[in-house]
One Martini backbone bead per residue (centre of mass of N, CA, C, O) as a GRO file, in nm:
protein
  139
    1MET     BB    1   0.319   1.760   0.012
    2LEU     BB    2   0.086   1.489   0.144
    3ILE     BB    3   0.088   1.225   0.410
    4GLN     BB    4  -0.220   1.021   0.492
    5LEU     BB    5  -0.490   0.920   0.629
    6THR     BB    6  -0.760   0.824   0.608
    7GLU     BB    7  -1.088   0.980   0.747
    8SER     BB    8  -1.279   0.964   0.497
    9ASP     BB    9  -1.482   0.888   0.257
   10SER     BB   10  -1.383   1.087   0.037
   11GLN     BB   11  -1.078   1.002   0.048
   12ILE     BB   12  -1.124   0.697  -0.031
   13LEU     BB   13  -1.255   0.791  -0.318
   14GLU     BB   14  -0.996   0.955  -0.417
   15CYS     BB   15  -0.821   0.671  -0.457
   16PHE     BB   16  -0.952   0.474  -0.668
   17PRO     BB   17  -0.801   0.579  -0.940
   18VAL     BB   18  -0.518   0.450  -0.849
   19LEU     BB   19  -0.587   0.173  -0.715
   20ALA     BB   20  -0.710   0.073  -1.000
   21GLN     BB   21  -0.440   0.036  -1.135
   22LEU     BB   22  -0.391  -0.238  -0.965
   23ARG     BB   23  -0.704  -0.285  -0.930
   24PRO     BB   24  -0.909  -0.362  -1.163
   25HIS     BB   25  -1.151  -0.526  -1.037
   26LEU     BB   26  -1.279  -0.289  -0.908
   27LYS     BB   27  -1.541  -0.121  -0.778
   28GLN     BB   28  -1.673   0.183  -0.711
   29GLU     BB   29  -1.950   0.103  -0.575
   30ASN     BB   30  -1.783  -0.100  -0.347
   31PHE     BB   31  -1.513   0.030  -0.229
   32LEU     BB   32  -1.607   0.172   0.045
   33GLU     BB   33  -1.729  -0.088   0.180
   34GLN     BB   34  -1.446  -0.260   0.167
   35VAL     BB   35  -1.267  -0.075   0.328
   36GLN     BB   36  -1.462  -0.061   0.587
   37ARG     BB   37  -1.423  -0.360   0.636
   38GLN     BB   38  -1.118  -0.379   0.670
   39LYS     BB   39  -1.094  -0.155   0.903
   40GLN     BB   40  -1.218  -0.362   1.102
   41SER     BB   41  -0.921  -0.545   1.070
   42GLY     BB   42  -0.665  -0.284   1.008
   43TYR     BB   43  -0.699  -0.139   0.776
   44GLN     BB   44  -0.518   0.095   0.581
   45LEU     BB   45  -0.523   0.434   0.415
   46SER     BB   46  -0.303   0.587   0.230
   47PHE     BB   47  -0.184   0.928   0.102
   48LEU     BB   48  -0.063   1.104  -0.169
   49GLU     BB   49  -0.065   1.474  -0.202
   50ARG     BB   50  -0.104   1.739  -0.478
   51ASP     BB   51  -0.293   1.976  -0.523
   52GLY     BB   52  -0.553   1.785  -0.448
   53GLN     BB   53  -0.393   1.516  -0.585
   54VAL     BB   54  -0.389   1.180  -0.601
   55LEU     BB   55  -0.071   0.995  -0.652
   56ALA     BB   56  -0.068   0.786  -0.390
   57VAL     BB   57  -0.114   0.444  -0.262
   58ALA     BB   58  -0.178   0.281   0.060
   59GLY     BB   59  -0.222  -0.057   0.199
   60PHE     BB   60  -0.264  -0.164   0.540
   61CYS     BB   61  -0.109  -0.356   0.831
   62ILE     BB   62  -0.098  -0.438   1.138
   63SER     BB   63   0.099  -0.710   1.318
   64GLU     BB   64   0.140  -1.046   1.429
   65CYS     BB   65   0.388  -1.296   1.469
   66LEU     BB   66   0.628  -1.542   1.510
   67ALA     BB   67   0.810  -1.502   1.275
   68TRP     BB   68   0.805  -1.131   1.294
   69GLY     BB   69   0.629  -1.027   1.472
   70ARG     BB   70   0.603  -0.684   1.432
   71PHE     BB   71   0.425  -0.561   1.169
   72LEU     BB   72   0.404  -0.441   0.832
   73TYR     BB   73   0.165  -0.469   0.597
   74VAL     BB   74   0.146  -0.458   0.232
   75TYR     BB   75  -0.118  -0.460   0.002
   76ASP     BB   76  -0.090  -0.164  -0.133
   77LEU     BB   77   0.107  -0.008  -0.391
   78VAL     BB   78   0.072   0.318  -0.573
   79VAL     BB   79   0.135   0.502  -0.858
   80ASP     BB   80   0.053   0.713  -1.080
   81GLU     BB   81   0.127   0.661  -1.418
   82ALA     BB   82   0.179   0.966  -1.482
   83VAL     BB   83   0.409   0.998  -1.205
   84ARG     BB   84   0.612   0.806  -1.236
   85SER     BB   85   0.958   0.846  -1.139
   86GLU     BB   86   0.926   1.125  -0.930
   87GLY     BB   87   0.908   0.986  -0.593
   88TYR     BB   88   0.643   0.904  -0.467
   89GLY     BB   89   0.705   0.620  -0.360
   90GLN     BB   90   0.957   0.684  -0.213
   91ASN     BB   91   0.788   0.874   0.001
   92LEU     BB   92   0.567   0.654   0.082
   93PHE     BB   93   0.773   0.428   0.180
   94GLU     BB   94   0.910   0.611   0.410
   95TRP     BB   95   0.626   0.654   0.557
   96LEU     BB   96   0.581   0.358   0.630
   97MET     BB   97   0.864   0.313   0.780
   98GLU     BB   98   0.805   0.514   1.000
   99PHE     BB   99   0.513   0.407   1.092
  100ALA     BB  100   0.628   0.138   1.196
  101LYS     BB  101   0.837   0.235   1.394
  102ASN     BB  102   0.591   0.423   1.554
  103HIS     BB  103   0.459   0.110   1.616
  104ASP     BB  104   0.668  -0.118   1.691
  105CYS     BB  105   0.809  -0.224   1.416
  106GLN     BB  106   1.031  -0.465   1.281
  107GLN     BB  107   0.872  -0.487   0.999
  108LEU     BB  108   0.856  -0.505   0.650
  109HIS     BB  109   0.582  -0.618   0.412
  110LEU     BB  110   0.559  -0.779   0.088
  111ASP     BB  111   0.378  -0.858  -0.205
  112SER     BB  112   0.465  -0.949  -0.565
  113GLY     BB  113   0.401  -1.006  -0.857
  114VAL     BB  114   0.599  -1.176  -1.085
  115GLN     BB  115   0.527  -0.944  -1.329
  116ARG     BB  116   0.652  -0.682  -1.148
  117PHE     BB  117   0.937  -0.558  -1.240
  118ASP     BB  118   0.939  -0.256  -1.160
  119ALA     BB  119   0.848  -0.316  -0.854
  120HIS     BB  120   1.091  -0.492  -0.785
  121ARG     BB  121   1.328  -0.278  -0.844
  122PHE     BB  122   1.210  -0.080  -0.630
  123TYR     BB  123   1.253  -0.269  -0.376
  124LEU     BB  124   1.552  -0.313  -0.424
  125ARG     BB  125   1.624   0.000  -0.361
  126GLN     BB  126   1.479  -0.045  -0.064
  127ARG     BB  127   1.631  -0.281   0.057
  128MET     BB  128   1.481  -0.537  -0.012
  129ASN     BB  129   1.409  -0.855   0.025
  130ILE     BB  130   1.397  -1.208  -0.078
  131ALA     BB  131   1.230  -1.426   0.154
  132SER     BB  132   0.986  -1.572  -0.042
  133HIS     BB  133   0.733  -1.773  -0.119
  134HIS     BB  134   0.415  -1.756  -0.257
  135PHE     BB  135   0.119  -1.920  -0.206
  136SER     BB  136  -0.174  -2.036  -0.366
  137LEU     BB  137  -0.544  -2.117  -0.358
  138ASN     BB  138  -0.822  -2.186  -0.493
  139LEU     BB  139  -1.172  -2.233  -0.378
   0.00000   0.00000   0.00000
């Protein structure tokens, strides 16, 4: 098992099938361009692979704000549905925490859709707190 940041276009594209399970609105034909554009703003894509197959993916960035100081924000965290509950999410989450600590972050944050009960149970097992409500408005 190996966890690493994507370094090539081919690695980014190998993450698409797993990431699309979380973000089904994404289209493979513009996925690479979207990730490359986001990378220019600090987005990073990490993946867990075993035997050459991507099993889990996390998209995140490091930022800083007055409320939280320096933090790692997880935008995307997903394990291939065929191998969920086998510890891959735990491994990737621990890797994210270590990455955050190694980059002088004081906190790790993420939002999770209110309907994602399995994800909520996972985050609570990771000792995460439900710290706020996230509000949005389509424009």
